[in-house]
């Protein structure tokens, strides 16, 4: 009998197959984008998204599950160009979970919602017997309005587009694994958890020529770009030297045998944009503290279709696949 | 240290206190209604709701967790008069969960969505290590449109209103507890899980004088009516003899020491309506197979404020409180 593996939740190849095989035929999931875009509802477009958060540990350097649950959904809405407006919070609690921890998490959620300018308007709480969950799981769902004229979709990606990355990779995943295993790195690694909606608003004010946008969470930069390559039918070529990997992340990855390209992030985005606007957009983005290290890290070619290629520092070219198996379970 | 008790998830008094004390001050939850009503979004009103489903067992007489998760959210939208349109599904799976069970549940969700006329447009899947969840938990969030002129809220309830119940109580809760404990009752008890949106549509076509509407799920008829009494500041007086309790539910409740007023339902609704329209509305409702046993079970008085009173079969009057403690955990 086939059973669910941890890798089915990893954001990588196994999850992709599970979703393609079993979810897409049953539900109306067209491209695996961060939010559903609902057209013609009241003559405007509305974005609608959901995410469950099962991160372990629930408190980690740079954030906690509550903040993560709010910003994660805010960012999913922002990635389709929506202004996040409303959110619901569905909590599953394990019997015996400390009320003080719950209070801390709720405070963290409301602070994050305020910071991101989103309103939590509905909720649900379930409690399961001791041993039947792990402290707390949080689902957040969000809706946002998409301004007229905005249509961001991997289907719009085309050859000659530039690939922009808003900051260094790997901080979130490594901060979780460090906390989980009692490791400390020098320099210390802190989660990049942050809301990206203000950044996106500024980007869209600068240009409408943003073709695709994603935040590389589970599965990391590699898996997210591979999904865009597959959906667009184009080839994405990256320059390894241009991808910023902080020294702490680099050291941790070497020690733990991880590839930073596959480590989860919670406060950066990838934008694939028309080459004519790329340089100006990078300048605009760098003015926002959340994206001060923005860089162009690659470009889009027409073939080989659906591939991501990485030009390595030593002059080779590596094929970048989706995360396979399960590098880091319960990272978000 | 205070800890979360199973009763915090029961839909009763403990949960009410938890939400009032810790959630309401932090989030924008005004009345504890089934869906948030978002005004002025694109000039129309949109309903938005979320619910997590942790029912155990996941397959039970009359339904399964997938169907329940779809209809539960459809019904929450319908209870504020909204036409359910879109839904997301967030799954938390335990490592080792049988893929065949997942397929059955996904099929059940898509069938239910089709039956209820709602589209599942987004999803999320997380997997946690074996022993850190219990098979499968499902969150569904939904949005719907509220037709112009519809404003259903417990705040509109007033003395002389009639209390309408759309069917017999207790079937869902008893079917779950029977399945969980390997009990069988004669006549057998089958969950009433069903979508109520078509019924609600017909009701609203008949009259706009529906003041409050709720589906009495966790906490049962008693807790739901008590919440409406508290929110409205009115007194709700019920006639015990008029509340339909099926023989199987009655027998099971006697055997298990349960009060059917507190047992969860998943396919009935309570409507509190202007007394001038009550009889005609009951007639309309009875034409729908899902509500063929609709009855007026009580009325609204002005005092004592916030109370629910039950006139018993033997001529006494009993004060009906919220469910206290935890009668039946993980019922939905």
XYZ file of C-alpha atoms in Angstrom:
664
model
C 0.000 0.000 0.000
C 1.274 3.419 -0.929
C 1.677 5.709 2.030
C 2.345 9.380 2.545
C 6.039 10.127 3.056
C 7.529 13.141 4.754
C 8.788 14.114 1.303
C 5.207 14.607 0.140
C 5.206 17.755 2.235
C 8.626 19.009 1.279
C 7.689 21.345 -1.517
C 9.741 19.274 -3.928
C 9.227 16.640 -6.574
C 7.178 14.199 -4.493
C 4.749 16.921 -3.499
C 4.572 18.182 -7.051
C 3.658 14.693 -8.267
C 1.099 14.197 -5.499
C -0.583 17.474 -6.387
C -0.426 16.955 -10.158
C -1.746 13.393 -9.920
C -4.329 13.641 -7.204
C -5.294 17.250 -6.560
C -5.255 18.975 -9.945
C -7.711 16.552 -11.583
C -10.178 17.010 -8.719
C -9.849 20.674 -7.886
C -9.626 23.749 -10.056
C -5.921 24.374 -9.740
C -4.641 25.607 -13.055
C -1.084 26.741 -12.537
C 0.456 26.030 -9.175
C 0.590 29.689 -8.324
C 0.696 31.172 -4.835
C -2.906 32.419 -4.864
C -5.990 31.617 -6.868
C -7.102 34.592 -8.950
C -10.875 34.852 -9.018
C -12.037 36.813 -12.014
C -15.202 38.753 -12.429
C -16.222 38.669 -8.790
C -17.991 41.991 -8.520
C -16.234 43.144 -11.707
C -12.790 43.123 -10.066
C -10.271 40.354 -9.517
C -9.777 38.860 -6.107
C -6.862 36.720 -4.968
C -7.576 33.862 -2.568
C -4.996 31.641 -0.908
C -4.464 29.193 1.932
C -1.507 27.734 3.797
C -1.110 25.566 6.861
C 1.881 26.082 9.127
C 3.357 23.126 10.992
C 6.849 24.521 11.614
C 8.877 22.883 14.354
C 10.057 24.426 16.634
C 7.266 26.991 16.911
C 9.642 29.667 18.219
C 12.860 30.197 16.254
C 15.503 32.891 15.743
C 13.811 35.710 13.877
C 10.182 34.660 14.296
C 7.550 32.196 15.386
C 4.741 30.157 13.846
C 2.203 32.986 14.314
C 4.193 35.630 12.476
C 5.138 33.105 9.810
C 1.475 32.151 9.293
C 0.490 35.771 8.715
C 3.408 36.819 6.517
C 3.318 33.574 4.548
C -0.233 34.206 3.419
C 0.341 37.935 2.946
C 3.234 37.051 0.655
C 1.241 34.481 -1.308
C -1.319 37.183 -2.056
C 1.371 39.721 -2.919
C 2.953 37.294 -5.390
C -0.040 37.605 -7.735
C 0.052 41.371 -7.337
C -2.830 41.530 -4.863
C -3.164 43.948 -1.984
C -3.753 41.659 1.019
C -6.946 42.692 2.816
C -8.518 39.990 4.955
C -7.370 36.820 6.618
C -8.787 33.926 8.605
C -6.902 31.872 11.188
C -7.686 28.200 11.824
C -5.880 26.746 14.826
C -5.440 23.080 15.671
C -4.189 22.743 19.235
C -2.920 19.696 21.063
C -4.471 19.062 24.455
C -1.995 20.308 27.075
C -0.505 23.067 24.919
C 0.588 25.900 27.240
C -1.844 28.797 27.190
C 1.056 31.234 27.566
C 2.534 30.004 24.319
C -0.843 30.404 22.642
C -1.080 33.982 23.910
C 2.399 34.760 22.625
C 1.499 33.350 19.219
C -1.805 35.216 18.995
C -0.040 38.450 19.900
C 2.552 37.729 17.282
C -0.189 37.142 14.687
C -2.002 40.356 15.485
C 1.234 42.365 15.452
C 2.185 40.853 12.114
C -1.283 41.510 10.677
C -1.062 45.126 11.732
C 2.410 45.493 10.265
C 1.272 44.018 6.967
C -1.956 46.017 6.936
C -4.181 42.955 6.780
C -7.221 42.265 8.958
C -7.855 38.895 10.615
C -11.640 38.638 10.376
C -12.425 35.014 11.099
C -11.116 32.068 12.991
C -11.626 28.525 14.131
C -10.107 26.500 16.941
C -9.988 22.750 17.228
C -8.351 20.764 20.014
C -7.184 17.177 19.572
C -6.146 14.690 22.262
C -2.619 14.728 23.627
C -0.288 12.919 21.236
C -2.546 13.507 18.201
C -0.924 16.756 17.042
C 2.297 18.605 17.851
C 1.465 21.609 20.009
C -0.051 23.935 17.447
C -0.775 23.967 13.731
C -2.079 27.154 12.127
C -3.921 27.582 8.867
C -4.274 31.045 7.432
C -6.335 31.893 4.389
C -6.325 35.304 2.820
C -8.060 37.401 0.246
C -6.795 40.460 -1.532
C -7.735 42.776 -4.363
C -5.785 42.769 -7.586
C -5.529 46.283 -9.032
C -6.815 46.710 -12.597
C -4.286 45.906 -15.289
C -2.205 43.529 -13.171
C -1.849 40.017 -14.545
C 1.092 38.121 -13.103
C 1.422 34.516 -14.179
C 4.246 32.122 -15.085
C 2.491 31.730 -18.440
C 3.674 35.257 -19.323
C 7.382 34.477 -18.888
C 9.282 34.748 -22.202
C 12.836 34.521 -23.550
C 15.028 37.589 -22.802
C 13.225 38.193 -19.458
C 15.487 38.827 -16.479
C 15.380 36.935 -13.179
C 15.488 39.202 -10.124
C 16.067 37.950 -6.571
C 15.285 40.316 -3.681
C 17.792 39.071 -1.112
C 20.103 36.349 0.203
C 18.873 32.760 0.300
C 18.674 30.080 2.986
C 18.234 32.099 6.173
C 14.820 30.749 7.167
C 15.535 27.069 6.651
C 18.909 27.176 8.352
C 17.572 29.126 11.341
C 14.922 26.414 11.865
C 17.346 23.519 11.559
C 19.786 25.245 13.894
C 17.110 25.802 16.534
C 15.762 22.277 16.130
C 19.145 20.677 16.613
C 20.645 23.049 19.156
C 23.284 24.239 16.697
C 24.670 27.741 16.582
C 26.501 29.198 13.654
C 28.900 32.073 13.467
C 27.739 34.513 12.169
C 24.317 33.521 13.573
C 21.566 32.703 11.093
C 18.205 34.380 11.652
C 14.988 33.680 9.730
C 14.183 36.223 7.025
C 10.409 36.028 7.789
C 8.954 39.318 6.547
C 5.952 40.728 4.709
C 6.636 41.516 1.066
C 3.427 43.303 0.138
C 4.795 46.830 0.508
C 7.769 45.917 -1.661
C 5.453 44.478 -4.298
C 3.298 47.594 -4.240
C 6.369 49.720 -4.996
C 7.451 47.326 -7.741
C 4.055 47.476 -9.436
C 4.048 51.250 -9.180
C 7.365 51.232 -11.053
C 6.365 48.808 -13.815
C 3.577 46.548 -15.020
C 6.056 44.373 -16.912
C 6.476 41.853 -14.104
C 5.661 38.526 -15.707
C 6.032 36.041 -12.847
C 6.574 36.477 -9.148
C 7.031 33.869 -6.411
C 8.434 33.639 -2.927
C 10.805 30.675 -2.785
C 9.617 28.970 0.414
C 9.532 25.173 0.734
C 11.777 23.639 -1.923
C 13.845 26.820 -2.097
C 14.985 28.907 -5.050
C 15.693 25.845 -7.197
C 12.266 24.218 -6.937
C 10.385 27.490 -7.380
C 12.307 28.394 -10.532
C 11.890 24.880 -11.897
C 8.107 25.199 -11.461
C 8.129 28.484 -13.350
C 10.282 26.953 -16.101
C 7.857 24.033 -16.473
C 4.746 26.229 -16.440
C 6.198 28.741 -18.914
C 7.897 26.211 -21.186
C 11.039 28.374 -21.148
C 14.554 27.749 -19.860
C 15.880 29.715 -16.896
C 19.638 30.236 -16.783
C 21.182 31.300 -13.461
C 24.662 32.548 -12.637
C 25.827 30.826 -9.453
C 28.196 33.708 -8.623
C 25.306 36.163 -8.585
C 23.160 34.280 -6.055
C 23.816 35.711 -2.595
C 24.402 33.031 0.047
C 25.215 34.505 3.484
C 28.394 33.116 5.121
C 26.390 31.581 8.003
C 24.105 29.746 5.594
C 27.051 28.649 3.485
C 28.882 27.257 6.506
C 25.799 25.503 7.852
C 25.020 23.958 4.473
C 28.564 22.645 4.139
C 28.427 21.198 7.641
C 24.995 19.601 7.169
C 25.360 18.507 3.571
C 22.590 20.783 2.315
C 22.351 22.751 -0.917
C 21.344 26.372 -0.225
C 19.414 26.440 -3.514
C 16.879 24.097 -1.904
C 16.646 25.710 1.528
C 13.382 27.509 2.391
C 13.064 31.300 2.541
C 10.258 33.387 4.027
C 11.162 36.977 3.221
C 12.486 37.136 -0.323
C 10.919 37.007 -3.752
C 11.828 36.121 -7.295
C 10.492 38.347 -10.057
C 10.801 37.474 -13.715
C 10.484 40.697 -15.641
C 10.826 42.201 -19.081
C 14.530 42.886 -19.734
C 13.800 46.517 -20.610
C 12.684 47.312 -17.051
C 14.988 45.058 -15.042
C 17.743 47.517 -14.077
C 15.356 50.286 -13.058
C 13.248 47.852 -11.056
C 16.300 46.568 -9.175
C 17.110 50.157 -8.189
C 13.570 50.719 -6.914
C 13.573 47.469 -4.962
C 16.914 48.185 -3.263
C 15.408 51.269 -1.637
C 13.142 49.022 0.449
C 15.033 47.651 3.507
C 13.457 44.231 2.952
C 15.093 44.034 -0.487
C 18.312 46.030 -0.157
C 20.384 43.188 -1.646
C 18.232 42.791 -4.770
C 20.118 41.468 -7.790
C 19.588 40.155 -11.271
C 20.672 36.505 -10.992
C 19.879 35.163 -14.430
C 17.769 35.293 -17.553
C 15.186 33.397 -19.556
C 16.047 31.537 -22.769
C 13.742 29.698 -25.127
C 15.324 26.266 -24.779
C 15.795 23.640 -23.487
C 12.141 24.042 -22.549
C 11.158 23.594 -18.908
C 14.760 23.470 -17.663
C 16.694 25.450 -15.085
C 20.446 25.662 -15.725
C 23.049 26.964 -13.300
C 26.310 28.344 -14.652
C 28.712 27.427 -11.879
C 31.598 29.491 -10.492
C 34.133 27.189 -12.093
C 32.630 27.523 -15.569
C 30.425 24.423 -15.758
C 26.675 24.174 -16.267
C 24.517 22.212 -13.862
C 20.925 21.104 -14.434
C 18.765 22.218 -11.512
C 15.925 19.864 -10.633
C 13.149 20.103 -8.076
C 13.934 19.118 -4.543
C 13.656 15.347 -4.390
C 12.847 13.531 -1.188
C 12.829 15.514 1.937
C 15.638 17.823 2.830
C 14.058 19.634 5.754
C 10.610 18.594 6.971
C 8.312 21.025 8.806
C 10.186 24.128 7.798
C 7.005 26.206 7.634
C 0.721 26.865 34.084
C -2.611 26.994 32.260
C -2.886 24.482 29.494
C -5.256 23.817 26.633
C -7.922 21.266 27.538
C -9.918 19.146 25.143
C -12.901 21.239 26.222
C -11.317 24.299 24.621
C -12.219 22.726 21.295
C -15.680 21.542 22.184
C -17.702 24.450 20.906
C -18.924 25.128 24.436
C -18.246 27.449 27.308
C -14.493 26.877 27.565
C -14.025 27.602 23.887
C -16.255 30.640 24.113
C -14.141 32.007 26.967
C -10.886 31.248 25.172
C -12.079 33.082 22.084
C -13.587 36.016 23.970
C -10.523 36.456 26.166
C -7.697 35.788 23.786
C -8.895 35.980 20.184
C -11.470 38.756 20.057
C -9.136 41.425 21.512
C -6.464 40.571 18.948
C -8.458 39.866 15.823
C -11.413 41.616 14.237
C -14.102 39.220 15.320
C -17.194 41.200 16.145
C -20.012 38.738 16.663
C -19.081 35.081 16.693
C -20.930 34.457 13.463
C -20.290 31.636 11.013
C -18.639 33.824 8.388
C -17.032 37.225 8.372
C -18.968 39.673 6.235
C -16.640 41.965 4.343
C -18.369 45.140 3.328
C -17.567 47.420 0.479
C -15.167 45.076 -1.272
C -15.820 46.042 -4.866
C -19.125 47.610 -3.830
C -20.693 44.269 -2.849
C -20.488 42.226 0.339
C -18.383 39.134 0.504
C -18.567 36.407 3.138
C -15.311 34.757 4.229
C -14.979 31.811 6.588
C -12.612 29.094 7.742
C -12.878 25.801 9.586
C -10.475 23.005 10.373
C -11.739 19.445 10.482
C -10.145 16.948 12.844
C -13.015 14.453 13.081
C -12.160 10.978 14.316
C -12.808 8.510 12.756
C -12.323 10.022 9.314
C -14.893 7.677 7.735
C -18.238 7.401 9.522
C -21.843 6.376 8.743
C -23.223 8.992 6.389
C -19.997 10.736 5.426
C -16.279 11.304 5.783
C -13.896 14.107 6.722
C -13.656 15.336 3.113
C -17.375 15.769 2.564
C -17.729 17.263 6.030
C -14.961 19.788 5.321
C -16.685 20.988 2.150
C -20.251 21.095 3.459
C -19.194 22.607 6.777
C -17.696 25.629 5.063
C -20.491 25.832 2.484
C -22.944 25.947 5.372
C -20.997 28.595 7.277
C -21.209 30.817 4.198
C -24.898 30.041 3.705
C -25.638 31.011 7.313
C -24.893 34.674 6.564
C -26.991 34.458 3.406
C -24.034 34.156 1.055
C -23.916 32.128 -2.122
C -20.809 29.947 -1.671
C -18.468 30.404 -4.630
C -14.869 29.496 -3.958
C -13.016 27.350 -1.486
C -9.456 26.449 -0.544
C -8.331 23.180 1.019
C -5.367 22.961 3.397
C -4.338 19.423 4.271
C -2.100 18.325 7.132
C -1.112 14.698 6.638
C 0.663 12.347 9.006
C 3.619 10.494 7.553
C 2.425 6.978 6.705
C -1.178 7.952 5.947
C -2.524 5.550 3.292
C -2.607 7.136 -0.155
C -5.817 5.233 -0.930
C -7.565 6.942 1.949
C -6.302 10.300 0.701
C -7.670 9.556 -2.771
C -11.047 8.592 -1.341
C -11.164 11.809 0.664
C -10.142 14.005 -2.277
C -12.819 12.372 -4.424
C -15.327 12.939 -1.679
C -14.319 16.615 -1.485
C -14.628 17.167 -5.209
C -17.998 15.377 -5.346
C -19.264 17.452 -2.436
C -17.989 20.668 -4.017
C -19.780 19.844 -7.233
C -22.991 19.009 -5.394
C -22.851 22.281 -3.485
C -21.885 24.284 -6.578
C -18.670 25.601 -5.055
C -15.238 25.592 -6.704
C -12.093 24.481 -4.879
C -9.514 26.878 -6.305
C -6.534 26.609 -4.005
C -4.806 24.192 -1.733
C -1.869 23.438 0.479
C -0.407 20.180 1.758
C 1.846 19.719 4.736
C 3.182 16.442 6.054
C 4.313 15.955 9.655
C 6.298 13.083 11.142
C 4.541 9.901 12.217
C 2.940 10.416 15.627
C 2.729 14.215 15.255
C -0.800 14.316 13.797
C -3.658 11.831 13.472
C -3.899 10.711 9.851
C -5.393 13.766 8.225
C -6.628 17.196 9.260
C -8.362 19.392 6.677
C -8.868 23.132 6.715
C -11.321 24.628 4.275
C -11.823 28.332 3.798
C -14.549 29.737 1.628
C -15.782 32.925 0.102
C -19.245 33.747 -1.139
C -21.256 36.682 -2.383
C -24.023 38.140 -0.285
C -26.912 39.309 -2.477
C -27.927 42.959 -2.095
C -30.361 43.625 0.739
C -29.404 40.585 2.801
C -28.191 41.343 6.317
C -28.387 38.369 8.649
C -26.975 38.913 12.122
C -27.857 37.881 15.678
C -27.984 41.607 16.448
C -31.244 41.782 14.462
C -33.068 39.231 16.632
C -36.019 40.815 18.506
C -38.865 39.800 20.824
C -41.779 38.018 19.072
C -39.423 36.405 16.509
C -39.950 32.699 15.935
C -37.255 30.004 16.173
C -37.284 27.567 13.250
C -35.322 24.307 13.196
C -34.869 22.525 9.855
C -34.655 18.923 11.057
C -34.004 16.397 13.822
C -31.034 16.881 16.113
C -28.116 14.713 17.191
C -27.557 12.480 14.186
C -24.030 13.623 13.345
C -22.581 13.477 16.846
C -24.115 10.120 17.664
C -23.014 8.572 14.353
C -19.428 9.588 15.132
C -19.439 8.305 18.687
C -21.061 5.044 17.571
C -18.399 4.502 14.909
C -15.611 5.482 17.286
C -16.700 3.047 19.954
C -17.942 0.200 17.761
C -21.531 0.685 18.933
C -24.558 0.107 16.767
C -27.978 1.472 17.512
C -31.383 0.333 16.348
C -32.620 2.178 14.336
C -29.104 2.997 13.045
C -27.901 6.586 13.379
C -26.380 8.161 10.290
C -24.689 11.578 10.101
C -26.868 14.324 8.667
C -23.898 15.927 6.833
C -25.419 17.920 3.961
C -25.062 21.234 2.137
C -27.649 23.807 3.176
C -26.966 26.515 0.602
C -29.793 25.567 -1.755
C -32.237 25.545 1.142
C -31.032 28.960 2.240
C -31.389 30.309 -1.285
C -35.039 29.219 -1.320
C -35.601 30.710 2.128
C -34.196 34.072 1.078
C -36.287 34.030 -2.064
C -39.338 33.595 0.163
C -38.505 36.310 2.703
C -35.871 38.818 3.700
C -37.113 38.793 7.293
C -34.622 36.173 8.458
C -32.840 37.819 11.383
C -30.344 35.187 12.491
C -29.283 31.897 11.013
C -26.819 29.306 12.316
C -26.029 25.652 11.835
C -25.811 24.032 15.269
C -22.567 22.065 14.899
C -20.133 21.706 17.838
C -21.934 22.466 21.078
C -25.277 21.533 19.501
C -28.595 23.336 19.443
C -28.240 24.532 23.041
C -24.879 26.263 22.688
C -25.748 27.854 19.346
C -28.998 29.321 20.677
C -27.269 30.531 23.835
C -24.718 32.396 21.668
C -27.541 34.054 19.731
C -29.322 34.954 22.983
C -26.154 36.551 24.377
C -25.357 38.442 21.157
C -28.930 39.703 20.730
C -29.606 40.432 24.402
C -32.946 38.647 24.072
C -34.348 35.533 25.695
C -35.046 32.425 23.621
C -37.815 30.150 24.876
C -37.953 26.606 23.476
C -40.645 23.943 23.761
C -38.977 20.623 24.481
C -41.861 18.673 22.922
C -41.374 20.436 19.612
C -37.680 19.581 19.211
C -37.387 16.455 17.068
C -35.006 13.860 18.512
C -34.855 10.657 16.424
C -35.418 7.421 18.398
C -31.877 6.177 17.647
C -30.361 9.413 18.968
C -32.631 9.348 22.009
C -31.672 5.765 22.850
C -27.968 6.423 22.343
C -28.069 9.548 24.476
C -29.809 7.692 27.307
C -27.284 4.880 27.114
C -24.267 7.213 26.980
C -25.499 9.863 29.373
C -25.558 12.596 26.733
C -28.022 15.423 26.245
C -29.161 15.613 22.596
C -29.395 19.396 22.877
C -25.593 19.474 23.036
C -24.844 16.915 20.340
C -23.333 18.204 17.079
C -25.275 18.433 13.815
C -23.947 18.945 10.278
C -27.030 19.214 8.096
C -29.615 21.313 9.896
C -30.049 24.999 10.559
C -31.745 27.300 13.014
C -33.415 30.416 11.633
C -34.767 33.154 13.842
C -37.322 35.037 11.795
C -39.996 37.670 12.038
C -43.165 36.058 13.389
C -45.213 37.340 10.459
C -43.317 35.149 7.993
C -42.637 32.075 10.122
C -45.458 29.778 9.018
C -45.048 30.483 5.329
C -41.296 29.993 5.584
C -41.724 26.635 7.308
C -43.924 25.510 4.420
C -41.314 26.581 1.868
C -38.520 24.873 3.775
C -40.398 21.565 4.078
C -40.464 21.244 0.293
C -36.674 20.795 0.312
C -35.755 17.156 1.132
C -32.930 18.401 3.391
C -35.487 20.208 5.578
C -38.651 18.141 5.302
C -39.056 18.007 9.098
C -38.795 21.780 9.602
C -40.657 23.066 12.663
C -41.114 26.139 14.791
C -39.555 25.128 18.108
C -39.794 28.318 20.124
C -39.881 32.079 20.206
C -37.943 35.146 21.302
C -38.901 37.154 24.424
C -37.344 40.329 25.715
C -36.230 38.995 29.091
C -34.426 37.558 30.925
C -31.788 38.963 28.594
C -29.220 36.571 27.150
C -30.965 33.446 28.433
C -32.253 30.313 26.758
C -35.180 28.645 28.542
C -36.584 25.202 27.786
C -40.187 24.432 28.663
C -40.015 20.746 29.455
C -42.506 18.031 28.598
C -43.586 17.761 32.220
C -44.362 21.456 32.546
C -41.159 22.770 34.112
C -38.723 25.376 32.801
C -35.031 24.618 32.516
C -32.234 27.126 31.963
C -30.129 26.075 28.982
C -26.435 26.924 29.271
C -23.568 26.505 26.872
C -21.908 23.134 26.698
C -19.445 23.035 29.563
C -16.377 20.834 29.467
C -16.108 18.423 26.668
C -18.948 16.148 25.755
C -17.612 14.782 22.500
C -14.149 15.769 21.309
C -13.216 15.709 17.618
C -16.751 15.548 16.341
C -15.937 17.654 13.267
